[in-house]
Amino acid sequence: MRLIYFFFFMLITVGSFAQAKPRESLDPTVSEIWDLKPVKVTPAKNVGDAPSDAIIIFDGKNLNEWTSLDGTPARWEVKEGIFTVAKGTGDIKTKKTFGDIQLHIEWRAPTEIVGEGQGRGNSGIFLQERYELQVLDSYESVTYSNGQAGSIYKQSIPLVNATRKPGEWQTYDVIYTAPRFSENGRVVSQAKITVIHNGVLIQNDTQIWGPTEYKGLPVYQSHGKASLKLQDHGNPVSFRNIWIREL
Ligand code: MG
């Protein structure tokens, strides 16, 4: 209803321009919106800490919010406020499912450098279990650009390489818009993602072409809300301070 008022207001405004009414004579209060109030949220003192309305996905204590893909308890190692991929135990995913979200997640590639390219500090953050934001040690390790840290894997190259040294904590702040599907399962609008890596914009409202594929082109398949999934790629990548705001 308010949208209708807004369009009505715009019509009147455009109409008044058409009549060449001088701007100075217009009433400025007509374009003020007072009755729609954004909900008040208390931001954390330290940016990166969860604000008041966030869902805490990892609080440093346990993996109670997570499961293995087969529904059994997640078996990654929790120690001293962080958790680390336990090689061979498989990917883990959140018990809760999500659509559009704001996500904060911190990750660390292992200090001990092992392997090259895709084999060095590889993990991944799969939005809705399908769309991978790559986690990789891309500090001084070369791989294909659309597979480096901050890429939408095999799709979108990050705008810059903002990767810190292995062993240092890194942040991803993500704004994710889920794809929309028609009733017959066709994609109406593709997923979109904005990513800030260590405070630097690396994906700017990037269109996601479909589910992440190692080989071949992605093809969308209709889905609803889904988990956040983290990848066991065999490297001991660590995570901490993970929270989500549903949008
Ligand atoms: Mg990966």
mmCIF file of N, CA, C and O in Angstrom, residues 25-90:
data_model
loop_
_atom_site.group_PDB
_atom_site.id
_atom_site.type_symbol
_atom_site.label_atom_id
_atom_site.label_comp_id
_atom_site.label_asym_id
_atom_site.label_seq_id
_atom_site.Cartn_x
_atom_site.Cartn_y
_atom_site.Cartn_z
ATOM 1 N N SER A 25 9.684 26.085 -4.746
ATOM 2 C CA SER A 25 8.316 26.267 -4.255
ATOM 3 C C SER A 25 7.705 24.973 -3.720
ATOM 4 O O SER A 25 6.604 24.969 -3.182
ATOM 5 N N LEU A 26 8.430 23.836 -3.889
ATOM 6 C CA LEU A 26 7.876 22.549 -3.445
ATOM 7 C C LEU A 26 7.982 22.419 -1.926
ATOM 8 O O LEU A 26 8.849 23.026 -1.293
ATOM 9 N N ASP A 27 7.102 21.592 -1.358
ATOM 10 C CA ASP A 27 7.107 21.342 0.087
ATOM 11 C C ASP A 27 8.064 20.181 0.385
ATOM 12 O O ASP A 27 7.804 19.045 -0.044
ATOM 13 N N PRO A 28 9.163 20.397 1.102
ATOM 14 C CA PRO A 28 10.127 19.310 1.326
ATOM 15 C C PRO A 28 9.575 18.178 2.178
ATOM 16 O O PRO A 28 10.050 17.043 2.105
ATOM 17 N N THR A 29 8.552 18.437 2.986
ATOM 18 C CA THR A 29 8.030 17.380 3.865
ATOM 19 C C THR A 29 7.297 16.299 3.072
ATOM 20 O O THR A 29 7.117 15.187 3.554
ATOM 21 N N VAL A 30 6.889 16.621 1.846
ATOM 22 C CA VAL A 30 6.175 15.632 1.030
ATOM 23 C C VAL A 30 7.065 14.432 0.739
ATOM 24 O O VAL A 30 6.597 13.301 0.639
ATOM 25 N N SER A 31 8.363 14.644 0.639
ATOM 26 C CA SER A 31 9.265 13.533 0.297
ATOM 27 C C SER A 31 9.936 12.929 1.526
ATOM 28 O O SER A 31 10.904 12.190 1.409
ATOM 29 N N GLU A 32 9.417 13.230 2.723
ATOM 30 C CA GLU A 32 9.971 12.625 3.935
ATOM 31 C C GLU A 32 9.145 11.398 4.323
ATOM 32 O O GLU A 32 7.916 11.471 4.327
ATOM 33 N N ILE A 33 9.821 10.306 4.626
ATOM 34 C CA ILE A 33 9.127 9.087 5.073
ATOM 35 C C ILE A 33 9.314 8.963 6.579
ATOM 36 O O ILE A 33 10.459 8.860 7.060
ATOM 37 N N TRP A 34 8.232 8.973 7.324
ATOM 38 C CA TRP A 34 8.301 8.925 8.789
ATOM 39 C C TRP A 34 7.701 7.652 9.375
ATOM 40 O O TRP A 34 8.113 7.209 10.439
ATOM 41 N N ASP A 35 6.696 7.076 8.682
ATOM 42 C CA ASP A 35 5.950 5.990 9.322
ATOM 43 C C ASP A 35 6.584 4.613 9.106
ATOM 44 O O ASP A 35 6.146 3.638 9.693
ATOM 45 N N LEU A 36 7.608 4.499 8.291
ATOM 46 C CA LEU A 36 8.341 3.236 8.152
ATOM 47 C C LEU A 36 9.653 3.381 8.905
ATOM 48 O O LEU A 36 10.483 4.206 8.544
ATOM 49 N N LYS A 37 9.808 2.593 9.969
ATOM 50 C CA LYS A 37 11.021 2.732 10.786
ATOM 51 C C LYS A 37 11.848 1.447 10.717
ATOM 52 O O LYS A 37 11.356 0.389 11.111
ATOM 53 N N PRO A 38 13.091 1.527 10.245
ATOM 54 C CA PRO A 38 13.948 0.333 10.322
ATOM 55 C C PRO A 38 14.082 -0.115 11.776
ATOM 56 O O PRO A 38 14.183 0.724 12.673
ATOM 57 N N VAL A 39 14.049 -1.431 11.972
ATOM 58 C CA VAL A 39 14.180 -1.978 13.326
ATOM 59 C C VAL A 39 15.533 -1.571 13.909
ATOM 60 O O VAL A 39 16.550 -1.599 13.217
ATOM 61 N N LYS A 40 15.526 -1.180 15.180
ATOM 62 C CA LYS A 40 16.770 -0.749 15.817
ATOM 63 C C LYS A 40 17.601 -1.963 16.225
ATOM 64 O O LYS A 40 17.101 -2.873 16.875
ATOM 65 N N VAL A 41 18.833 -1.996 15.814
ATOM 66 C CA VAL A 41 19.743 -3.095 16.117
ATOM 67 C C VAL A 41 20.960 -2.518 16.830
ATOM 68 O O VAL A 41 21.452 -1.460 16.452
ATOM 69 N N THR A 42 21.398 -3.211 17.875
ATOM 70 C CA THR A 42 22.602 -2.746 18.573
ATOM 71 C C THR A 42 23.829 -3.377 17.937
ATOM 72 O O THR A 42 24.009 -4.593 18.020
ATOM 73 N N PRO A 43 24.646 -2.606 17.285
ATOM 74 C CA PRO A 43 25.838 -3.205 16.688
ATOM 75 C C PRO A 43 26.843 -3.573 17.772
ATOM 76 O O PRO A 43 26.848 -2.980 18.853
ATOM 77 N N ALA A 44 27.675 -4.568 17.489
ATOM 78 C CA ALA A 44 28.710 -4.959 18.446
ATOM 79 C C ALA A 44 29.775 -3.872 18.513
ATOM 80 O O ALA A 44 29.930 -3.089 17.591
ATOM 81 N N LYS A 45 30.488 -3.842 19.649
ATOM 82 C CA LYS A 45 31.565 -2.847 19.800
ATOM 83 C C LYS A 45 32.658 -3.092 18.774
ATOM 84 O O LYS A 45 33.176 -2.182 18.155
ATOM 85 N N ASN A 46 33.007 -4.380 18.628
ATOM 86 C CA ASN A 46 34.017 -4.730 17.629
ATOM 87 C C ASN A 46 33.311 -5.211 16.378
ATOM 88 O O ASN A 46 32.535 -6.163 16.438
ATOM 89 N N VAL A 47 33.588 -4.550 15.262
ATOM 90 C CA VAL A 47 32.981 -4.985 14.005
ATOM 91 C C VAL A 47 33.470 -6.406 13.747
ATOM 92 O O VAL A 47 34.648 -6.709 13.892
ATOM 93 N N GLY A 48 32.544 -7.252 13.376
ATOM 94 C CA GLY A 48 32.892 -8.662 13.225
ATOM 95 C C GLY A 48 32.257 -9.497 14.321
ATOM 96 O O GLY A 48 31.965 -10.661 14.120
ATOM 97 N N ASP A 49 32.048 -8.876 15.491
ATOM 98 C CA ASP A 49 31.293 -9.567 16.523
ATOM 99 C C ASP A 49 29.814 -9.525 16.147
ATOM 100 O O ASP A 49 29.375 -8.610 15.447
ATOM 101 N N ALA A 50 29.070 -10.495 16.640
ATOM 102 C CA ALA A 50 27.671 -10.614 16.229
ATOM 103 C C ALA A 50 26.820 -9.477 16.793
ATOM 104 O O ALA A 50 26.898 -9.180 17.983
ATOM 105 N N PRO A 51 26.007 -8.849 15.948
ATOM 106 C CA PRO A 51 25.055 -7.860 16.455
ATOM 107 C C PRO A 51 23.884 -8.551 17.145
ATOM 108 O O PRO A 51 23.792 -9.779 17.160
ATOM 109 N N SER A 52 22.987 -7.749 17.715
ATOM 110 C CA SER A 52 21.954 -8.294 18.596
ATOM 111 C C SER A 52 20.986 -9.253 17.910
ATOM 112 O O SER A 52 20.427 -10.135 18.549
ATOM 113 N N ASP A 53 20.778 -9.105 16.614
ATOM 114 C CA ASP A 53 19.764 -9.937 15.946
ATOM 115 C C ASP A 53 20.370 -11.081 15.130
ATOM 116 O O ASP A 53 19.692 -11.678 14.297
ATOM 117 N N ALA A 54 21.632 -11.410 15.373
ATOM 118 C CA ALA A 54 22.280 -12.465 14.586
ATOM 119 C C ALA A 54 21.983 -13.852 15.159
ATOM 120 O O ALA A 54 21.753 -14.007 16.356
ATOM 121 N N ILE A 55 22.003 -14.842 14.282
ATOM 122 C CA ILE A 55 21.937 -16.248 14.696
ATOM 123 C C ILE A 55 23.377 -16.730 14.788
ATOM 124 O O ILE A 55 24.123 -16.669 13.813
ATOM 125 N N ILE A 56 23.752 -17.195 15.977
ATOM 126 C CA ILE A 56 25.140 -17.641 16.180
ATOM 127 C C ILE A 56 25.258 -19.083 15.682
ATOM 128 O O ILE A 56 24.591 -19.982 16.189
ATOM 129 N N ILE A 57 26.117 -19.273 14.709
ATOM 130 C CA ILE A 57 26.276 -20.600 14.101
ATOM 131 C C ILE A 57 27.468 -21.336 14.714
ATOM 132 O O ILE A 57 27.566 -22.545 14.667
ATOM 133 N N PHE A 58 28.405 -20.550 15.256
ATOM 134 C CA PHE A 58 29.497 -21.168 16.027
ATOM 135 C C PHE A 58 29.935 -20.184 17.102
ATOM 136 O O PHE A 58 30.361 -19.071 16.804
ATOM 137 N N ASP A 59 29.820 -20.625 18.348
ATOM 138 C CA ASP A 59 30.118 -19.725 19.467
ATOM 139 C C ASP A 59 31.456 -20.047 20.118
ATOM 140 O O ASP A 59 31.768 -19.539 21.188
ATOM 141 N N GLY A 60 32.224 -20.928 19.497
ATOM 142 C CA GLY A 60 33.544 -21.249 20.043
ATOM 143 C C GLY A 60 33.546 -22.464 20.950
ATOM 144 O O GLY A 60 34.611 -22.896 21.400
ATOM 145 N N LYS A 61 32.354 -23.022 21.235
ATOM 146 C CA LYS A 61 32.292 -24.103 22.233
ATOM 147 C C LYS A 61 32.071 -25.489 21.624
ATOM 148 O O LYS A 61 32.694 -26.455 22.031
ATOM 149 N N ASN A 62 31.151 -25.581 20.690
ATOM 150 C CA ASN A 62 30.809 -26.906 20.158
ATOM 151 C C ASN A 62 30.196 -26.780 18.765
ATOM 152 O O ASN A 62 29.953 -25.669 18.288
ATOM 153 N N LEU A 63 29.941 -27.933 18.150
ATOM 154 C CA LEU A 63 29.361 -27.944 16.804
ATOM 155 C C LEU A 63 27.882 -28.347 16.854
ATOM 156 O O LEU A 63 27.387 -29.005 15.935
ATOM 157 N N ASN A 64 27.206 -27.932 17.930
ATOM 158 C CA ASN A 64 25.797 -28.298 18.092
ATOM 159 C C ASN A 64 24.907 -27.767 16.969
ATOM 160 O O ASN A 64 23.833 -28.311 16.727
ATOM 161 N N GLU A 65 25.340 -26.702 16.312
ATOM 162 C CA GLU A 65 24.542 -26.133 15.212
ATOM 163 C C GLU A 65 24.809 -26.835 13.879
ATOM 164 O O GLU A 65 24.246 -26.450 12.857
ATOM 165 N N TRP A 66 25.701 -27.843 13.892
ATOM 166 C CA TRP A 66 26.163 -28.458 12.641
ATOM 167 C C TRP A 66 25.918 -29.964 12.635
ATOM 168 O O TRP A 66 25.855 -30.593 13.685
ATOM 169 N N THR A 67 25.852 -30.529 11.438
ATOM 170 C CA THR A 67 25.822 -31.988 11.297
ATOM 171 C C THR A 67 26.697 -32.377 10.113
ATOM 172 O O THR A 67 27.021 -31.537 9.274
ATOM 173 N N SER A 68 27.051 -33.657 10.058
ATOM 174 C CA SER A 68 27.627 -34.190 8.827
ATOM 175 C C SER A 68 26.504 -34.254 7.796
ATOM 176 O O SER A 68 25.320 -34.128 8.144
ATOM 177 N N LEU A 69 26.855 -34.477 6.545
ATOM 178 C CA LEU A 69 25.826 -34.455 5.494
ATOM 179 C C LEU A 69 24.823 -35.591 5.651
ATOM 180 O O LEU A 69 23.678 -35.481 5.236
ATOM 181 N N ASP A 70 25.258 -36.687 6.306
ATOM 182 C CA ASP A 70 24.331 -37.816 6.491
ATOM 183 C C ASP A 70 23.490 -37.677 7.767
ATOM 184 O O ASP A 70 22.767 -38.602 8.139
ATOM 185 N N GLY A 71 23.615 -36.544 8.435
ATOM 186 C CA GLY A 71 22.774 -36.298 9.606
ATOM 187 C C GLY A 71 23.413 -36.706 10.933
ATOM 188 O O GLY A 71 22.878 -36.413 11.996
ATOM 189 N N THR A 72 24.561 -37.386 10.864
ATOM 190 C CA THR A 72 25.261 -37.742 12.108
ATOM 191 C C THR A 72 26.014 -36.510 12.623
ATOM 192 O O THR A 72 26.233 -35.566 11.867
ATOM 193 N N PRO A 73 26.432 -36.512 13.907
ATOM 194 C CA PRO A 73 27.113 -35.327 14.446
ATOM 195 C C PRO A 73 28.369 -34.957 13.637
ATOM 196 O O PRO A 73 29.090 -35.841 13.164
ATOM 197 N N ALA A 74 28.596 -33.661 13.520
ATOM 198 C CA ALA A 74 29.789 -33.178 12.820
ATOM 199 C C ALA A 74 31.023 -33.614 13.589
ATOM 200 O O ALA A 74 31.056 -33.545 14.814
ATOM 201 N N ARG A 75 32.044 -34.063 12.865
ATOM 202 C CA ARG A 75 33.223 -34.634 13.539
ATOM 203 C C ARG A 75 34.478 -33.789 13.378
ATOM 204 O O ARG A 75 35.582 -34.276 13.588
ATOM 205 N N TRP A 76 34.328 -32.548 12.978
ATOM 206 C CA TRP A 76 35.501 -31.685 12.902
ATOM 207 C C TRP A 76 35.960 -31.343 14.326
ATOM 208 O O TRP A 76 35.173 -31.389 15.271
ATOM 209 N N GLU A 77 37.230 -30.949 14.442
ATOM 210 C CA GLU A 77 37.823 -30.757 15.765
ATOM 211 C C GLU A 77 37.539 -29.351 16.318
ATOM 212 O O GLU A 77 37.833 -28.360 15.661
ATOM 213 N N VAL A 78 36.986 -29.320 17.544
ATOM 214 C CA VAL A 78 36.758 -28.048 18.228
ATOM 215 C C VAL A 78 37.785 -27.905 19.337
ATOM 216 O O VAL A 78 37.945 -28.800 20.173
ATOM 217 N N LYS A 79 38.498 -26.793 19.332
ATOM 218 C CA LYS A 79 39.559 -26.595 20.327
ATOM 219 C C LYS A 79 39.848 -25.109 20.475
ATOM 220 O O LYS A 79 40.006 -24.410 19.471
ATOM 221 N N GLU A 80 39.888 -24.649 21.708
ATOM 222 C CA GLU A 80 40.293 -23.275 22.017
ATOM 223 C C GLU A 80 39.542 -22.230 21.186
ATOM 224 O O GLU A 80 40.143 -21.323 20.612
ATOM 225 N N GLY A 81 38.214 -22.411 21.098
ATOM 226 C CA GLY A 81 37.373 -21.398 20.474
ATOM 227 C C GLY A 81 37.297 -21.417 18.963
ATOM 228 O O GLY A 81 36.695 -20.525 18.361
ATOM 229 N N ILE A 82 37.915 -22.422 18.358
ATOM 230 C CA ILE A 82 37.860 -22.523 16.894
ATOM 231 C C ILE A 82 37.529 -23.965 16.514
ATOM 232 O O ILE A 82 37.595 -24.864 17.351
ATOM 233 N N PHE A 83 37.171 -24.195 15.273
ATOM 234 C CA PHE A 83 37.080 -25.579 14.826
ATOM 235 C C PHE A 83 37.835 -25.747 13.517
ATOM 236 O O PHE A 83 38.044 -24.783 12.771
ATOM 237 N N THR A 84 38.269 -26.977 13.295
ATOM 238 C CA THR A 84 39.181 -27.255 12.183
ATOM 239 C C THR A 84 38.707 -28.484 11.419
ATOM 240 O O THR A 84 38.221 -29.451 12.027
ATOM 241 N N VAL A 85 38.844 -28.425 10.108
ATOM 242 C CA VAL A 85 38.488 -29.563 9.264
ATOM 243 C C VAL A 85 39.256 -30.795 9.731
ATOM 244 O O VAL A 85 40.478 -30.740 9.889
ATOM 245 N N ALA A 86 38.532 -31.868 9.993
ATOM 246 C CA ALA A 86 39.177 -33.154 10.288
ATOM 247 C C ALA A 86 39.133 -33.961 8.999
ATOM 248 O O ALA A 86 38.078 -34.433 8.568
ATOM 249 N N LYS A 87 40.283 -34.067 8.379
ATOM 250 C CA LYS A 87 40.410 -34.679 7.057
ATOM 251 C C LYS A 87 39.675 -36.023 6.964
ATOM 252 O O LYS A 87 39.835 -36.873 7.838
ATOM 253 N N GLY A 88 38.883 -36.144 5.941
ATOM 254 C CA GLY A 88 38.228 -37.417 5.686
ATOM 255 C C GLY A 88 36.902 -37.616 6.410
ATOM 256 O O GLY A 88 36.213 -38.609 6.173
ATOM 257 N N THR A 89 36.538 -36.656 7.279
ATOM 258 C CA THR A 89 35.266 -36.817 7.996
ATOM 259 C C THR A 89 34.104 -36.226 7.201
ATOM 260 O O THR A 89 32.951 -36.378 7.577
ATOM 261 N N GLY A 90 34.434 -35.547 6.125
ATOM 262 C CA GLY A 90 33.386 -35.056 5.222
ATOM 263 C C GLY A 90 32.947 -33.624 5.510
ATOM 264 O O GLY A 90 33.294 -33.031 6.533
#
